[in-house]
Structure formats: C-alpha cells, structure tokens
Amino acid sequence: MRKTMSAAGAAVVAAGLIAAAGPAAASGAAATGATAGAVCKPAVKALEELGTTGRTRPYALGTADRTVGTSNDVPAFWEGARVFRVPLPTGWAKGSVRAINAKGLMVGVLDRANDQEHVLFSYRKGDRQVTLLTAPAQGLYAGIGVNDAGRVAGFDGLTPREWQDGRPVRELPVPPGVHPATRIQQVTGINKRGDVLGLANAYYSDDSGNEIWETYPVVWPAGGGPAKALATSGVPYISRSNTLAGIDDRGVVAATDVDGYHGGSHERGFVWKAPYTAAPTALAKLSGRDELEVTGISPTTNRLVGTARTYLDVSQPHAAVPTFQTGGGPVRALPVPRRDIDEGQAFAVSDDDRVAGTVSGKPVVWTCASKQAYTP
C-alpha cells in the first residue's frame, strides 16, 4: 500500500509553513513574471511524500503547478501538493525524475538495488511505465535534461549524447584543444534552443611533473559545432571542483566552485554569459553565511536559487538557508518556520516565481518567491 501524507496532514504542515512566511504571505501580491492577470499568493506549500524512510527531494518545476523529483527513493511527481509514483519496470527499485519540459515530458535516472548500474528514462503522465533510453551502465554519469522540443541530453553508458523521440541523434565530444586526458563527467541540462550543458574534468602531469586537476563547465551549441570550455574561477587543484546549476534560454550558465576540505567546503556561485569569452561573474554571499551553492536557474526570468551555509571545522554552526536572487541583485533568504533550527535548501526555480526545495528534509514549494524573499 502506498504511504502518503494525508491531505489534512499536508494542510496542517502547510499552514505552519505559510505562517512562517511572514507578512508577505498574506499580501496576495502579483508575482513578477507571472501570467498577465494572474494573482500570486505567497505561501510555503508542503508536498506529500510516498514514505519517510527514503530520500525525498524535488529536482525541477514544470508548468501547471507540477514538480518532479524523488520521494522515498523512487521517481515521483507532484501536482499541487499531491504526490504520484512513476511506474518502474521490473528489476529497477530506485531513481529520480530530474527534469520536465513544458509539454509534460519527464526524464530521469533509475538505479538497481543489487548493483551500481543505472539507466536513463523518459515518462509522460498516464504511460504504463517509463521508456528506457539507455542500456544498464555503471558509473557516476547519471545526469539528464530535456527541453520543450523533446530533445534529451545525458549519458549513454560512458558516451554523452542527445536523443530525439527516443532515438540517439548526436554525440557530445570534448572541446577542441583540451588535454588528451579530458573526459566529460556530467551532462545535466539543455535549454530551449538546444544548447547542452555538461562538466569536463582531467587529471594529468605537466612537463614539470606537477599534478594537474581540472574541472570546468562545457557548453555544446545548439545545432552542432564544437563544444566550448568555460573559463574557471581559480587555479585548478585536487580539492577544487564545480557543480552545475543549469543553463537558461539565453545561454547563461550557473555553477558553483567548490573547494572541498575535511568536514566542509568553500562554495561560491558563478555565472557565465554567452559567448563565454569573459571570466565568470561571482555571486555575492548571503549576509550571515560564508558559503553559497547555486543550484537552480529559471529558463527566461534571470532567477537563481541555492543554499547558503557556514562551515566550522566538521560542523555547521548555523542552519543552512535557502536563497533567491534575480540577476546580479542581492542574495536574499527564503522563509522557513524556525530560522535558527530548520535547515532549508532551494533546488529549482520557475519563470512563474515558484521555488522547489526542502525544509528540514521535507519537500516544499515557495510560491510567489520573490515577494517572500528577505534580507537577513
């Protein structure tokens, strides 16, 4: 039997979260970028879960109040606050929906319980089960994206490629002129015009015997042409890496530079603008926190979301804070019920001003997020 939060239970949690949003939650102000004539109602909406023993996380936002992600370790989507399980083929026990386009096509990753193999899939609401795009493969190359034309980008085994209508149509090679040791590590996004976003890395020794560790974003232009290696924000070395937030319809890329250390990391968000000839622009930090991980970018409205943290030795002395900003504007916080206790994370942001994330591990959506965001 499927275990879900009851509608009444969800309403109680939502009521507490809405109250925590403060005066803006009662304003009923129109959302920036929302459909003309529509009224935005600020709220922090609690989403149902399929169970409480496994991982639950929203990954992306669709149209018509739809959210996709994973709940209790299985692929799921939400319509409003109600959760739906994605039907899995025999032999596949876990997974997540990573992206959804404007036409409702979902894509994601399935994992087997008895080994490290995974497959990529597509799914539409109402299908009897998912459509598998790849054969089982091992490794960490499990990102995937889809655009409104139904173009899918991800990894086929160890080969990054694109699909259209379930058929492979293009391989995604490394940028020209890079070191022979360079490999594509992830493919995570594709925008409306078909630009694909990925991550490259390389480990090698230079002529002096120095070990070189490189990691940087890569963009494959729509319609073909060589991949573009994006300039990194600092000198590469073993503890430095990048995590990708996404690419919008103008080609703006958002990512985080991560300098890891025992028990924590230095995290700073950056954005690159096409044609990627200039160095990236660093994002400001949230007041009261030392680190900023940027995790989502809206398709057309220049919104960015993420998580602000402070690390101290092997601990975080303050709760993580979900963040919101527009363009190069100030980084602001999104509300949680108990600011000193509740851990908040923001993962995705839509053009109609919704943000998907978690509060103390529970999935939520902030509606009319720009009206709720505040400066600590």
Coordinates of C-alpha atoms in Angstrom, one line a residue:
M1 CA 0.0 0.0 0.0
R2 CA 1.3 3.4 -0.9
K3 CA 2.1 5.6 2.1
T4 CA 1.4 9.3 1.7
M5 CA 0.8 12.2 3.9
S6 CA -2.9 12.7 4.2
A7 CA -4.5 15.8 2.7
A8 CA -5.3 17.0 6.2
G9 CA -1.8 16.4 7.4
A10 CA -0.3 18.3 4.4
A11 CA -2.7 21.2 5.1
V12 CA -1.6 21.4 8.7
V13 CA 2.1 21.4 7.8
A14 CA 1.4 23.9 5.0
A15 CA -0.4 26.2 7.4
G16 CA 2.6 26.3 9.7
L17 CA 4.9 27.0 6.8
I18 CA 2.7 29.7 5.4
A19 CA 2.6 31.4 8.8
A20 CA 6.4 31.4 8.8
A21 CA 6.5 33.3 5.6
G22 CA 5.6 36.5 7.4
P23 CA 3.6 39.5 6.2
A24 CA 4.4 38.9 2.5
A25 CA 2.4 35.6 2.7
A26 CA -0.8 37.5 3.3
S27 CA -0.2 40.2 0.7
G28 CA -1.6 38.4 -2.3
A29 CA 0.7 40.5 -4.5
A30 CA 1.0 39.7 -8.1
A31 CA 4.1 37.6 -9.0
T32 CA 6.9 39.1 -11.0
G33 CA 6.9 37.3 -14.4
A34 CA 3.6 35.6 -13.8
T35 CA 0.9 35.3 -16.4
A36 CA -0.8 38.6 -17.0
G37 CA -3.9 39.0 -14.8
A38 CA -2.9 36.1 -12.5
V39 CA -2.7 36.7 -8.8
C40 CA 0.3 35.3 -7.0
K41 CA -0.4 34.1 -3.5
P42 CA 2.8 33.8 -1.4
A43 CA 3.0 30.5 0.5
V44 CA 5.3 27.8 1.5
K45 CA 3.5 24.7 0.4
A46 CA 4.3 21.3 1.9
L47 CA 4.3 18.4 -0.5
E48 CA 3.1 14.9 0.2
E49 CA 5.6 12.0 0.4
L50 CA 5.5 8.4 -0.7
G51 CA 7.1 7.3 2.6
T52 CA 9.5 8.6 5.2
T53 CA 12.3 6.0 5.2
G54 CA 14.0 7.0 1.9
R55 CA 15.2 10.2 0.4
T56 CA 12.8 12.9 -0.9
R57 CA 13.9 15.8 -3.0
P58 CA 12.4 18.0 -5.7
Y59 CA 14.6 18.4 -8.7
A60 CA 12.7 20.6 -11.2
L61 CA 9.5 22.6 -11.8
G62 CA 7.1 22.2 -14.7
T63 CA 4.0 24.1 -15.8
A64 CA 0.6 23.9 -14.2
D65 CA 1.9 23.6 -10.6
R66 CA 3.8 20.4 -11.4
T67 CA 7.0 19.5 -9.5
V68 CA 9.3 16.5 -10.2
G69 CA 11.9 14.6 -8.2
T70 CA 12.3 11.6 -5.9
S71 CA 10.2 10.6 -2.9
N72 CA 11.1 7.7 -0.6
D73 CA 13.9 6.9 -3.1
V74 CA 11.6 6.4 -6.2
P75 CA 10.9 8.7 -9.1
A76 CA 7.9 10.9 -8.4
F77 CA 6.0 14.0 -9.5
W78 CA 3.6 16.3 -7.7
E79 CA 0.5 18.1 -9.0
G80 CA 0.0 20.8 -6.4
A81 CA 0.8 19.1 -3.1
R82 CA -0.3 15.6 -4.2
V83 CA 2.4 13.1 -5.0
F84 CA 2.4 10.4 -7.7
R85 CA 4.7 7.5 -8.1
V86 CA 6.3 6.9 -11.6
P87 CA 5.8 3.2 -12.6
L88 CA 9.0 1.3 -12.8
P89 CA 10.0 -1.6 -14.9
T90 CA 10.9 -5.0 -13.3
G91 CA 14.3 -5.0 -11.8
W92 CA 14.6 -1.3 -11.0
A93 CA 14.0 -0.2 -7.5
K94 CA 15.1 3.4 -7.1
G95 CA 15.5 6.6 -9.0
S96 CA 14.5 10.2 -9.6
V97 CA 12.9 12.4 -12.1
R98 CA 15.5 15.1 -12.9
A99 CA 13.7 17.4 -15.4
I100 CA 10.4 18.1 -17.1
N101 CA 9.5 20.2 -20.1
A102 CA 6.6 22.5 -20.8
K103 CA 4.7 19.6 -22.5
G104 CA 4.9 17.3 -19.5
L105 CA 7.7 15.1 -20.8
M106 CA 9.8 13.9 -17.7
V107 CA 13.3 12.4 -17.8
G108 CA 15.3 10.8 -15.1
V109 CA 17.5 8.1 -13.7
L110 CA 16.8 4.6 -12.4
D111 CA 19.1 2.6 -10.2
R112 CA 19.1 -1.1 -9.4
A113 CA 19.1 -2.2 -5.8
N114 CA 21.7 -5.1 -6.2
D115 CA 24.5 -3.3 -8.1
Q116 CA 25.7 0.2 -9.2
E117 CA 24.1 0.2 -12.6
H118 CA 21.6 2.8 -13.8
V119 CA 19.6 3.7 -16.9
L120 CA 18.1 6.9 -18.2
F121 CA 14.4 7.1 -18.9
S122 CA 11.6 9.3 -20.2
Y123 CA 7.9 9.3 -19.0
R124 CA 4.6 11.1 -19.5
K125 CA 1.8 11.0 -17.0
G126 CA -0.5 8.2 -18.0
D127 CA 2.1 5.9 -19.5
R128 CA 2.0 2.3 -18.2
Q129 CA 5.7 2.6 -17.4
V130 CA 8.8 4.5 -18.2
T131 CA 10.6 4.4 -21.6
L132 CA 14.3 3.4 -21.1
L133 CA 16.7 5.4 -23.2
T134 CA 19.9 3.5 -22.4
A135 CA 21.2 0.1 -21.6
P136 CA 22.3 -0.5 -17.9
A137 CA 25.7 1.1 -17.2
Q138 CA 27.9 1.7 -14.2
G139 CA 29.5 4.9 -13.1
L140 CA 28.5 8.4 -11.9
Y141 CA 27.4 9.7 -15.3
A142 CA 23.8 9.9 -14.5
G143 CA 22.7 13.5 -15.2
I144 CA 19.9 14.2 -17.8
G145 CA 18.0 17.2 -19.2
V146 CA 15.1 17.8 -21.6
N147 CA 13.9 20.9 -23.5
D148 CA 10.5 21.9 -24.8
A149 CA 11.2 20.4 -28.2
G150 CA 11.7 17.0 -26.5
R151 CA 15.4 17.0 -27.0
V152 CA 17.1 14.9 -24.3
A153 CA 20.7 15.1 -23.2
G154 CA 22.6 12.7 -21.0
F155 CA 25.0 9.8 -20.9
D156 CA 24.6 6.5 -22.8
G157 CA 27.0 4.3 -20.9
L158 CA 30.2 6.3 -21.0
T159 CA 29.2 8.4 -24.1
P160 CA 27.5 11.8 -23.7
R161 CA 24.8 12.2 -26.3
E162 CA 21.4 13.6 -27.3
W163 CA 18.2 11.9 -28.1
Q164 CA 15.1 13.0 -30.1
D165 CA 11.9 11.0 -29.8
G166 CA 13.8 8.2 -28.0
R167 CA 16.4 7.9 -30.8
P168 CA 20.1 8.9 -30.4
V169 CA 20.8 11.9 -32.7
R170 CA 24.2 13.4 -31.6
E171 CA 27.3 12.6 -29.6
L172 CA 28.8 15.3 -27.4
P173 CA 32.7 15.2 -27.7
V174 CA 35.2 17.1 -25.6
P175 CA 36.1 20.7 -26.6
P176 CA 38.8 21.0 -29.2
G177 CA 42.4 21.7 -28.0
V178 CA 42.0 20.3 -24.5
H179 CA 44.4 17.9 -22.8
P180 CA 44.0 14.3 -24.1
A181 CA 43.2 13.2 -20.6
T182 CA 40.0 15.3 -20.6
R183 CA 36.7 13.4 -20.2
I184 CA 33.1 14.6 -19.9
Q185 CA 32.0 13.9 -16.4
Q186 CA 28.3 15.0 -16.5
V187 CA 25.6 16.2 -18.8
T188 CA 22.9 17.9 -16.8
G189 CA 20.9 20.4 -18.9
I190 CA 19.6 21.6 -22.2
N191 CA 17.9 24.9 -22.9
K192 CA 15.0 25.8 -25.3
R193 CA 17.2 26.5 -28.3
G194 CA 19.2 23.2 -27.8
D195 CA 22.5 24.3 -26.1
V196 CA 23.6 21.5 -23.8
L197 CA 25.4 21.9 -20.5
G198 CA 28.0 19.5 -19.1
L199 CA 31.1 19.2 -17.0
A200 CA 34.6 18.2 -18.1
N201 CA 37.5 17.0 -15.9
A202 CA 41.1 16.0 -16.5
Y203 CA 43.9 14.6 -14.3
Y204 CA 47.4 14.6 -15.7
S205 CA 51.0 15.7 -15.0
D206 CA 52.5 18.7 -16.8
D207 CA 56.1 19.0 -18.2
S208 CA 57.5 19.7 -14.8
G209 CA 55.9 16.7 -13.2
N210 CA 53.2 18.8 -11.4
E211 CA 49.9 17.1 -10.9
I212 CA 47.0 19.0 -12.6
W213 CA 43.4 18.5 -11.7
E214 CA 41.0 20.4 -14.0
T215 CA 37.2 20.7 -13.8
Y216 CA 35.1 23.2 -15.7
P217 CA 31.7 23.6 -17.4
V218 CA 31.2 22.8 -21.1
V219 CA 28.6 24.1 -23.5
W220 CA 27.7 22.3 -26.8
P221 CA 26.0 24.9 -29.0
A222 CA 22.6 24.1 -30.5
G223 CA 22.6 22.7 -34.0
G224 CA 26.2 21.4 -33.8
G225 CA 29.6 23.0 -33.7
P226 CA 32.5 22.4 -31.3
A227 CA 32.0 22.4 -27.5
K228 CA 33.1 25.4 -25.6
A229 CA 35.2 25.1 -22.4
L230 CA 34.2 27.8 -19.9
A231 CA 37.0 29.6 -18.0
T232 CA 37.2 28.5 -14.4
S233 CA 37.2 30.9 -11.4
G234 CA 40.6 29.9 -10.0
V235 CA 43.7 27.7 -10.2
P236 CA 42.8 24.0 -10.6
Y237 CA 43.9 21.6 -8.0
I238 CA 42.8 18.3 -6.4
S239 CA 40.3 19.6 -4.0
R240 CA 38.6 22.1 -6.4
S241 CA 35.6 21.1 -8.5
N242 CA 32.4 22.5 -10.0
T243 CA 28.8 21.6 -9.5
L244 CA 26.3 22.7 -12.2
A245 CA 23.1 24.6 -11.6
G246 CA 21.8 24.9 -15.2
I247 CA 21.7 26.9 -18.4
D248 CA 18.9 29.3 -19.3
D249 CA 17.4 30.1 -22.7
R250 CA 19.9 32.9 -23.3
G251 CA 22.8 30.6 -22.7
V252 CA 23.6 31.9 -19.2
V253 CA 25.3 29.2 -17.2
A254 CA 25.2 29.0 -13.4
A255 CA 27.5 26.8 -11.4
T256 CA 29.3 26.5 -8.0
D257 CA 33.0 26.5 -7.4
V258 CA 33.7 24.0 -4.6
D259 CA 37.0 23.8 -2.7
G260 CA 36.5 20.8 -0.5
Y261 CA 38.2 20.2 2.8
H262 CA 37.7 17.8 5.7
G263 CA 34.2 18.4 7.2
G264 CA 33.1 21.1 4.8
S265 CA 33.9 23.2 1.7
H266 CA 34.3 26.7 0.4
E267 CA 31.4 27.2 -2.0
R268 CA 30.8 30.2 -4.3
G269 CA 28.3 30.7 -7.1
F270 CA 29.3 31.9 -10.5
V271 CA 27.5 32.8 -13.8
W272 CA 28.9 32.7 -17.4
K273 CA 27.3 34.6 -20.3
A274 CA 27.4 33.6 -23.9
P275 CA 29.6 33.6 -26.0
Y276 CA 31.7 32.6 -22.9
T277 CA 34.8 34.7 -23.8
A278 CA 34.9 36.5 -20.5
A279 CA 35.6 35.2 -17.0
P280 CA 32.6 34.2 -14.9
T281 CA 30.9 36.7 -12.6
A282 CA 31.0 35.8 -8.9
L283 CA 27.7 35.9 -7.0
A284 CA 27.6 37.7 -3.6
K285 CA 27.2 35.8 -0.4
L286 CA 24.1 35.9 1.8
S287 CA 24.5 38.1 4.8
G288 CA 25.4 35.9 7.8
R289 CA 26.6 32.9 5.9
D290 CA 30.1 32.2 4.4
E291 CA 29.3 29.9 1.5
L292 CA 26.8 29.9 -1.3
E293 CA 25.9 26.9 -3.5
V294 CA 23.8 27.9 -6.5
T295 CA 21.6 25.1 -7.6
G296 CA 18.9 26.4 -10.0
I297 CA 18.3 28.9 -12.7
S298 CA 15.0 29.9 -14.3
P299 CA 14.6 29.4 -18.1
T300 CA 13.9 33.1 -19.0
T301 CA 13.5 35.4 -16.0
N302 CA 17.1 35.5 -14.7
R303 CA 16.2 34.0 -11.3
L304 CA 18.8 32.0 -9.3
V305 CA 18.3 29.8 -6.2
G306 CA 20.6 27.9 -3.9
T307 CA 21.7 27.2 -0.4
A308 CA 23.8 29.4 1.9
R309 CA 25.9 27.8 4.7
T310 CA 28.7 28.3 7.1
Y311 CA 31.2 25.5 8.0
L312 CA 33.2 25.4 11.2
D313 CA 35.7 22.5 11.4
V314 CA 33.4 19.5 10.9
S315 CA 30.1 21.2 11.8
Q316 CA 27.7 23.8 10.6
P317 CA 27.1 26.2 13.5
H318 CA 24.1 27.7 11.8
A319 CA 21.2 26.2 9.8
A320 CA 21.5 26.2 6.1
V321 CA 19.4 28.9 4.4
P322 CA 17.5 28.6 1.0
T323 CA 18.4 31.6 -1.2
F324 CA 16.8 33.6 -4.0
Q325 CA 18.1 36.4 -6.3
T326 CA 17.3 38.0 -9.6
G327 CA 20.3 38.6 -11.9
G328 CA 23.1 40.4 -10.2
G329 CA 20.8 41.6 -7.5
P330 CA 21.3 40.9 -3.8
V331 CA 21.1 37.3 -2.5
R332 CA 18.1 37.0 -0.2
A333 CA 16.8 34.3 2.0
L334 CA 13.5 32.3 1.6
P335 CA 11.4 31.8 4.8
V336 CA 11.4 28.7 7.0
P337 CA 9.3 28.2 10.1
R338 CA 12.2 28.3 12.7
R339 CA 15.1 30.3 11.2
D340 CA 17.7 29.1 13.8
I341 CA 16.7 25.4 13.6
D342 CA 15.1 24.4 10.3
E343 CA 17.6 23.5 7.5
G344 CA 16.4 24.9 4.2
Q345 CA 17.6 24.2 0.6
A346 CA 16.4 25.5 -2.7
F347 CA 16.9 23.4 -5.8
A348 CA 14.8 24.8 -8.7
V349 CA 13.1 28.0 -9.7
S350 CA 10.5 28.6 -12.4
D351 CA 9.6 31.6 -14.6
D352 CA 6.3 32.0 -12.7
D353 CA 8.2 32.6 -9.4
R354 CA 7.9 29.2 -7.8
V355 CA 10.9 27.7 -6.0
A356 CA 11.2 24.0 -5.1
G357 CA 13.3 22.7 -2.2
T358 CA 13.2 21.2 1.2
V359 CA 12.8 22.4 4.8
S360 CA 14.3 20.0 7.4
G361 CA 14.3 17.3 4.7
K362 CA 10.6 17.7 3.8
P363 CA 9.7 18.8 0.2
V364 CA 8.2 22.2 -0.2
V365 CA 7.4 24.8 -2.9
W366 CA 7.6 28.5 -2.2
T367 CA 5.0 30.3 -4.4
C368 CA 5.5 34.0 -5.3
A369 CA 9.0 33.5 -4.0
S370 CA 10.3 37.0 -5.0
K371 CA 7.7 38.5 -2.6
Q372 CA 8.7 36.2 0.3
A373 CA 12.5 36.6 0.0
Y374 CA 14.0 38.8 2.6
T375 CA 17.4 40.2 3.6
P376 CA 18.6 38.6 6.9

